[in-house]
CSV table of C-alpha atoms in Angstrom, one decimal:
chain,number,residue,atom,x,y,z
A,438,MET,CA,-92.5,58.6,19.0
A,439,SER,CA,-95.2,58.2,21.6
A,440,ALA,CA,-96.9,60.8,23.7
A,441,MET,CA,-97.3,59.9,27.4
A,442,ASP,CA,-100.3,62.1,28.2
A,443,GLY,CA,-101.3,63.4,24.8
A,444,THR,CA,-98.7,66.1,24.6
A,445,ALA,CA,-95.6,65.1,26.7
A,446,VAL,CA,-92.9,63.0,25.0
A,447,SER,CA,-90.4,61.1,27.2
A,448,PHE,CA,-86.9,62.6,27.7
A,449,ASP,CA,-85.3,59.7,25.9
A,450,THR,CA,-87.5,60.1,22.8
A,451,ALA,CA,-87.3,63.9,22.7
A,452,SER,CA,-83.5,64.1,23.1
A,453,ALA,CA,-82.8,61.4,20.5
A,454,ALA,CA,-81.7,62.9,17.1
A,455,ARG,CA,-82.5,61.2,13.8
A,456,SER,CA,-79.5,60.5,11.6
A,457,LEU,CA,-79.3,61.8,8.1
A,458,GLY,CA,-76.0,60.1,7.4
A,459,ASP,CA,-72.5,61.6,7.2
A,460,GLY,CA,-72.6,62.8,10.8
A,461,THR,CA,-75.7,65.0,10.4
A,462,PHE,CA,-78.8,64.7,12.5
A,463,THR,CA,-82.2,66.3,12.9
A,464,ALA,CA,-84.4,66.8,16.0
A,465,VAL,CA,-87.4,68.7,17.1
A,466,LEU,CA,-87.3,71.1,20.2
A,467,ARG,CA,-90.6,70.4,21.9
A,468,ALA,CA,-92.5,72.7,24.2
A,469,GLU,CA,-92.6,70.3,27.1
A,470,TRP,CA,-88.8,70.5,27.3
A,471,ALA,CA,-88.7,74.3,27.5
A,472,ILE,CA,-89.2,77.1,30.0
A,473,GLY,CA,-91.9,79.2,28.4
A,474,SER,CA,-90.8,79.5,24.8
A,475,HIS,CA,-87.1,79.0,25.5
A,476,PRO,CA,-85.7,75.5,25.0
A,477,HIS,CA,-84.2,74.3,28.2
A,478,GLY,CA,-80.4,74.7,28.3
A,479,GLY,CA,-79.8,71.4,30.1
A,480,PHE,CA,-82.0,69.6,27.6
A,481,LEU,CA,-80.0,71.1,24.7
A,482,LEU,CA,-76.8,69.9,26.4
A,483,ALA,CA,-78.2,66.4,26.5
A,484,LEU,CA,-79.3,66.6,22.8
A,485,LEU,CA,-75.8,67.7,21.7
A,486,ALA,CA,-74.2,64.9,23.7
A,487,ARG,CA,-76.5,62.3,22.3
A,488,ALA,CA,-75.8,63.5,18.7
A,489,ALA,CA,-72.0,63.3,19.4
A,490,VAL,CA,-72.3,59.7,20.8
A,491,SER,CA,-74.6,58.6,18.0
A,492,ALA,CA,-72.1,59.9,15.4
A,493,LEU,CA,-69.4,57.7,17.1
A,494,HIS,CA,-71.7,54.7,17.2
A,495,GLU,CA,-72.2,55.1,13.5
A,496,ARG,CA,-68.4,55.0,13.1
A,497,GLY,CA,-68.2,51.7,14.9
A,498,GLU,CA,-67.5,52.9,18.5
A,499,PRO,CA,-70.5,51.4,20.3
A,500,HIS,CA,-69.1,51.9,23.8
A,501,ALA,CA,-68.7,55.7,23.6
A,502,GLU,CA,-70.3,57.7,26.5
A,503,PRO,CA,-70.2,61.4,27.2
A,504,LEU,CA,-67.6,62.6,29.8
A,505,VAL,CA,-67.6,66.3,29.2
A,506,VAL,CA,-69.9,68.7,27.3
A,507,SER,CA,-68.8,72.3,26.9
A,508,ALA,CA,-71.3,74.5,25.0
A,509,GLU,CA,-71.4,78.1,23.8
A,510,PHE,CA,-75.0,79.5,23.5
A,511,LEU,CA,-74.7,81.9,20.6
A,512,HIS,CA,-78.4,82.5,19.8
A,513,ALA,CA,-81.5,81.3,21.5
A,514,PRO,CA,-83.2,78.6,19.3
A,515,ALA,CA,-86.9,78.6,18.9
A,516,LEU,CA,-89.1,75.6,19.4
A,517,GLY,CA,-89.3,73.4,16.3
A,518,PRO,CA,-86.9,71.5,14.0
A,519,VAL,CA,-83.1,71.9,14.3
A,520,LEU,CA,-80.1,70.4,12.4
A,521,LEU,CA,-77.1,69.0,14.3
A,522,ARG,CA,-73.8,68.7,12.5
A,523,THR,CA,-71.0,66.6,14.1
A,524,ASP,CA,-67.3,66.6,13.4
A,525,VAL,CA,-64.9,64.1,15.0
A,526,ARG,CA,-61.9,66.1,16.0
A,527,LYS,CA,-59.8,63.5,17.9
A,528,VAL,CA,-60.0,59.8,18.2
A,529,GLY,CA,-58.0,58.4,21.2
A,530,ARG,CA,-57.7,55.2,23.2
A,531,ARG,CA,-59.3,56.8,26.3
A,532,ALA,CA,-60.9,60.0,25.0
A,533,THR,CA,-62.5,61.1,21.7
A,534,VAL,CA,-63.6,64.6,21.0
A,535,VAL,CA,-66.6,65.5,18.8
A,536,GLU,CA,-67.7,69.0,17.8
A,537,VAL,CA,-71.5,69.5,17.5
A,538,ARG,CA,-73.2,72.5,16.0
A,539,LEU,CA,-77.0,73.0,16.5
A,540,GLU,CA,-78.4,75.1,13.6
A,541,GLN,CA,-81.8,76.5,12.9
A,542,ARG,CA,-82.9,78.3,9.8
A,543,GLY,CA,-79.3,78.4,8.6
A,544,ARG,CA,-77.9,80.0,11.8
A,545,SER,CA,-75.7,78.4,14.3
A,546,CYS,CA,-77.4,78.6,17.7
A,547,VAL,CA,-75.4,76.4,20.1
A,548,GLU,CA,-71.8,75.0,19.5
A,549,ALA,CA,-70.3,72.4,21.7
A,550,ARG,CA,-67.3,70.1,22.2
A,551,VAL,CA,-68.2,66.7,23.6
A,552,THR,CA,-65.4,64.5,25.1
A,553,THR,CA,-66.4,60.8,25.1
A,554,GLY,CA,-64.9,57.7,26.7
A,555,ARG,CA,-66.1,55.1,29.2
A,556,LEU,CA,-67.7,56.3,32.4
A,557,PRO,CA,-66.2,54.8,35.6
A,558,MET,CA,-68.6,52.6,37.6
A,559,ARG,CA,-66.5,51.7,40.7
A,560,ARG,CA,-66.8,53.6,43.9
A,561,PRO,CA,-64.5,56.7,43.8
A,562,GLU,CA,-61.3,56.6,45.8
A,563,TRP,CA,-62.3,60.0,47.3
A,564,THR,CA,-65.3,62.2,47.0
A,565,ASP,CA,-67.0,65.1,48.7
A,566,VAL,CA,-70.7,65.5,48.0
A,567,PRO,CA,-73.3,67.8,49.6
A,568,SER,CA,-75.4,66.3,52.3
A,569,MET,CA,-79.2,66.3,51.7
A,570,PRO,CA,-82.1,63.8,52.0
A,571,ALA,CA,-82.1,61.1,49.3
A,572,GLU,CA,-85.8,62.0,48.5
A,573,PRO,CA,-87.7,65.3,48.7
A,574,PRO,CA,-89.2,65.8,52.2
A,575,PRO,CA,-93.0,66.4,52.5
A,576,GLY,CA,-92.5,70.2,52.5
A,577,ALA,CA,-90.6,70.3,49.2
A,578,LEU,CA,-92.3,72.4,46.5
A,579,ALA,CA,-93.3,71.1,43.1
A,580,LEU,CA,-92.2,73.5,40.4
A,581,ALA,CA,-94.9,74.3,37.9
A,582,GLU,CA,-94.3,77.9,37.0
A,583,SER,CA,-91.3,80.2,36.7
A,584,THR,CA,-90.7,83.9,36.1
A,585,GLU,CA,-89.6,83.1,32.6
A,586,GLY,CA,-92.9,81.4,31.7
A,587,PRO,CA,-94.6,78.1,32.3
A,588,PHE,CA,-92.3,75.5,33.7
A,589,ASN,CA,-93.1,73.0,30.9
A,590,LEU,CA,-90.4,70.6,32.2
A,591,ALA,CA,-93.0,69.5,34.8
A,592,LYS,CA,-94.7,67.6,32.1
A,593,GLY,CA,-91.8,65.4,31.5
A,594,CYS,CA,-90.0,65.3,34.9
A,595,GLU,CA,-90.8,65.8,38.6
A,596,VAL,CA,-88.9,68.7,40.2
A,597,ARG,CA,-89.0,69.5,43.9
A,598,LEU,CA,-87.5,72.6,45.4
A,599,ASP,CA,-86.4,73.1,49.0
A,600,PRO,CA,-88.4,76.1,50.1
A,601,ALA,CA,-85.8,77.1,52.7
A,602,THR,CA,-83.4,77.8,49.8
A,603,ALA,CA,-86.0,79.8,47.7
A,604,GLY,CA,-86.6,83.1,49.5
A,605,TYR,CA,-87.8,84.7,46.3
A,606,LEU,CA,-91.0,82.7,46.5
A,607,THR,CA,-92.1,84.7,49.5
A,608,GLY,CA,-90.8,88.0,48.3
A,609,ARG,CA,-87.5,87.9,50.4
A,610,THR,CA,-84.4,89.4,48.8
A,611,GLY,CA,-80.8,89.3,49.8
A,612,GLU,CA,-81.0,85.6,50.4
A,613,PRO,CA,-77.9,83.6,49.4
A,614,PRO,CA,-77.9,82.6,45.7
A,615,ARG,CA,-78.1,78.9,46.6
A,616,MET,CA,-80.8,76.3,46.0
A,617,ARG,CA,-81.4,72.6,46.7
A,618,LEU,CA,-83.6,70.5,44.4
A,619,TRP,CA,-84.7,66.9,43.6
A,620,VAL,CA,-85.5,65.7,40.1
A,621,ARG,CA,-86.4,62.5,38.3
A,622,PRO,CA,-88.1,61.8,34.9
A,623,ARG,CA,-91.8,60.9,34.9
A,624,TYR,CA,-91.2,58.3,32.2
A,625,GLY,CA,-88.1,56.1,31.6
A,626,LEU,CA,-84.9,55.7,33.5
A,627,VAL,CA,-82.4,58.1,34.9
A,628,ASP,CA,-79.3,58.0,32.7
A,629,PRO,CA,-76.2,60.2,32.1
A,630,TYR,CA,-78.1,62.4,29.6
A,631,PHE,CA,-80.8,63.1,32.2
A,632,SER,CA,-78.0,64.1,34.6
A,633,LEU,CA,-77.1,66.8,32.1
A,634,LEU,CA,-80.6,68.2,32.3
A,635,ALA,CA,-80.6,67.9,36.1
A,636,SER,CA,-77.5,70.1,36.2
A,637,ASP,CA,-79.5,73.0,34.8
A,638,VAL,CA,-83.0,72.3,36.2
A,639,ASN,CA,-83.0,75.0,38.8
A,640,PRO,CA,-84.5,78.5,38.7
A,641,PRO,CA,-81.7,81.1,38.3
A,642,VAL,CA,-80.1,81.4,41.8
A,643,VAL,CA,-79.9,85.2,41.4
A,644,MET,CA,-83.6,85.3,42.0
A,645,ASN,CA,-82.8,85.0,45.7
A,646,LEU,CA,-81.1,88.4,45.3
A,647,GLY,CA,-84.2,90.0,43.8
A,648,ARG,CA,-83.0,89.6,40.2
A,649,VAL,CA,-86.1,88.0,38.7
A,650,GLY,CA,-86.6,87.3,35.0
A,651,TRP,CA,-84.9,85.5,32.1
A,652,ALA,CA,-81.3,84.7,32.9
A,653,PRO,CA,-79.8,83.3,29.6
A,654,THR,CA,-76.9,81.0,29.7
A,655,VAL,CA,-73.8,82.2,27.8
A,656,GLN,CA,-71.5,79.2,28.4
A,657,LEU,CA,-72.1,75.9,30.2
A,658,THR,CA,-69.7,73.1,30.9
A,659,ALA,CA,-70.7,69.8,32.5
A,660,LEU,CA,-68.6,66.9,33.7
A,661,LEU,CA,-70.2,63.4,33.8
A,662,ARG,CA,-68.7,61.2,36.6
A,663,THR,CA,-70.6,58.0,36.5
A,664,ARG,CA,-73.9,56.4,35.4
A,665,PRO,CA,-76.7,57.4,37.9
A,666,ALA,CA,-78.7,54.8,39.9
A,667,PRO,CA,-82.5,54.8,39.6
A,668,GLY,CA,-84.4,57.2,41.7
A,669,TRP,CA,-84.3,60.9,42.6
A,670,LEU,CA,-81.3,63.0,41.7
A,671,ARG,CA,-80.2,65.5,44.3
A,672,VAL,CA,-79.0,68.9,43.0
A,673,VAL,CA,-77.2,71.7,44.9
A,674,VAL,CA,-76.7,74.9,42.9
A,675,GLU,CA,-74.8,78.0,44.1
A,676,SER,CA,-73.2,81.1,42.8
A,677,ARG,CA,-69.7,82.4,43.9
A,678,SER,CA,-70.1,85.9,42.4
A,679,VAL,CA,-72.7,88.1,41.0
A,680,ASN,CA,-71.0,91.1,39.4
A,681,GLU,CA,-73.0,93.7,37.4
A,682,SER,CA,-74.9,91.7,34.8
A,683,TRP,CA,-72.8,88.5,35.1
A,684,PHE,CA,-73.2,85.6,37.4
A,685,ASP,CA,-71.8,82.1,37.7
A,686,SER,CA,-73.8,79.0,38.7
A,687,ASP,CA,-72.2,75.8,40.0
A,688,ALA,CA,-74.4,72.6,40.1
A,689,THR,CA,-73.6,69.3,41.9
A,690,VAL,CA,-75.8,66.4,41.0
A,691,VAL,CA,-75.8,63.3,43.3
A,692,ASP,CA,-77.8,60.1,42.7
A,693,ALA,CA,-79.9,58.0,44.9
A,694,GLN,CA,-76.9,56.0,46.1
A,695,GLY,CA,-75.1,59.2,47.2
A,696,ARG,CA,-72.6,59.2,44.3
A,697,LEU,CA,-71.5,62.3,42.4
A,698,VAL,CA,-72.9,61.9,38.9
A,699,CYS,CA,-72.5,65.3,37.3
A,700,GLN,CA,-70.9,68.7,37.9
A,701,ALA,CA,-71.7,71.8,35.9
A,702,ARG,CA,-70.6,75.4,35.8
A,703,GLN,CA,-72.2,78.1,33.7
A,704,LEU,CA,-71.8,81.8,33.1
A,705,GLY,CA,-75.1,83.6,32.7
A,706,LEU,CA,-76.6,87.1,32.3
A,707,ALA,CA,-78.6,88.2,35.4
A,708,PRO,CA,-81.8,90.2,35.1
A,709,ALA,CA,-81.5,93.8,36.4
A,710,PRO,CA,-82.3,94.2,40.2
A,711,GLY,CA,-86.0,94.5,40.7
A,712,GLY,CA,-86.9,92.6,37.6
A,713,SER,CA,-86.3,93.0,33.8
């Protein structure tokens, strides 16, 4: 494990779990892959997916790749060591399903099902992706802080936010709960696991409605569609409904070649209007 600037560890290194044998792994949730003191949800999704694929590699399935990751966030884990337990539920010719449970201090914090197979690499027969510049324009804002605490992810990846879609930054409320972002790792290559992080890299879209504060994820499901090309990932996130304390958030992630690489939908708890 090598630090890139004395503290930051690359995404590849931080999200790689160490095998203990028999489908059990350990990992350390690090501060640079967190928002304040909360481990980042997209990072946890990538960690769970890597553990599932590693378990299959140990069983002699070297070509397994994540296709779907569906996670229930039961309790917020703290920074520090965690245990990951895997259980292969189905082995198929095209798709294999692995259950992964992230535990800390004897308590199950995140439970997921990971569907694996081979990611398609040919151009899709049909696709519909949002239109936005392949790279962040000069006016895009670099994220360094959030209302939930320091945006520590900025140590490990570059994130740029379209200010036209972030009215909350200038005190406007009642703006559409929709944001556009660009993201890429500072160290290493873009890969399917980093696409999972990208699908949850945005500030909560309900902040544009004046609901500022911690917005914990309850359930998050991501579909991986192909391996991303090197370069910036473009992310469009929007909500269809904010109802009482609940809101949905749909993310579409497009790579530097304009290909859809990840789709994610989550259900979250919104802060109270006016802050929490």
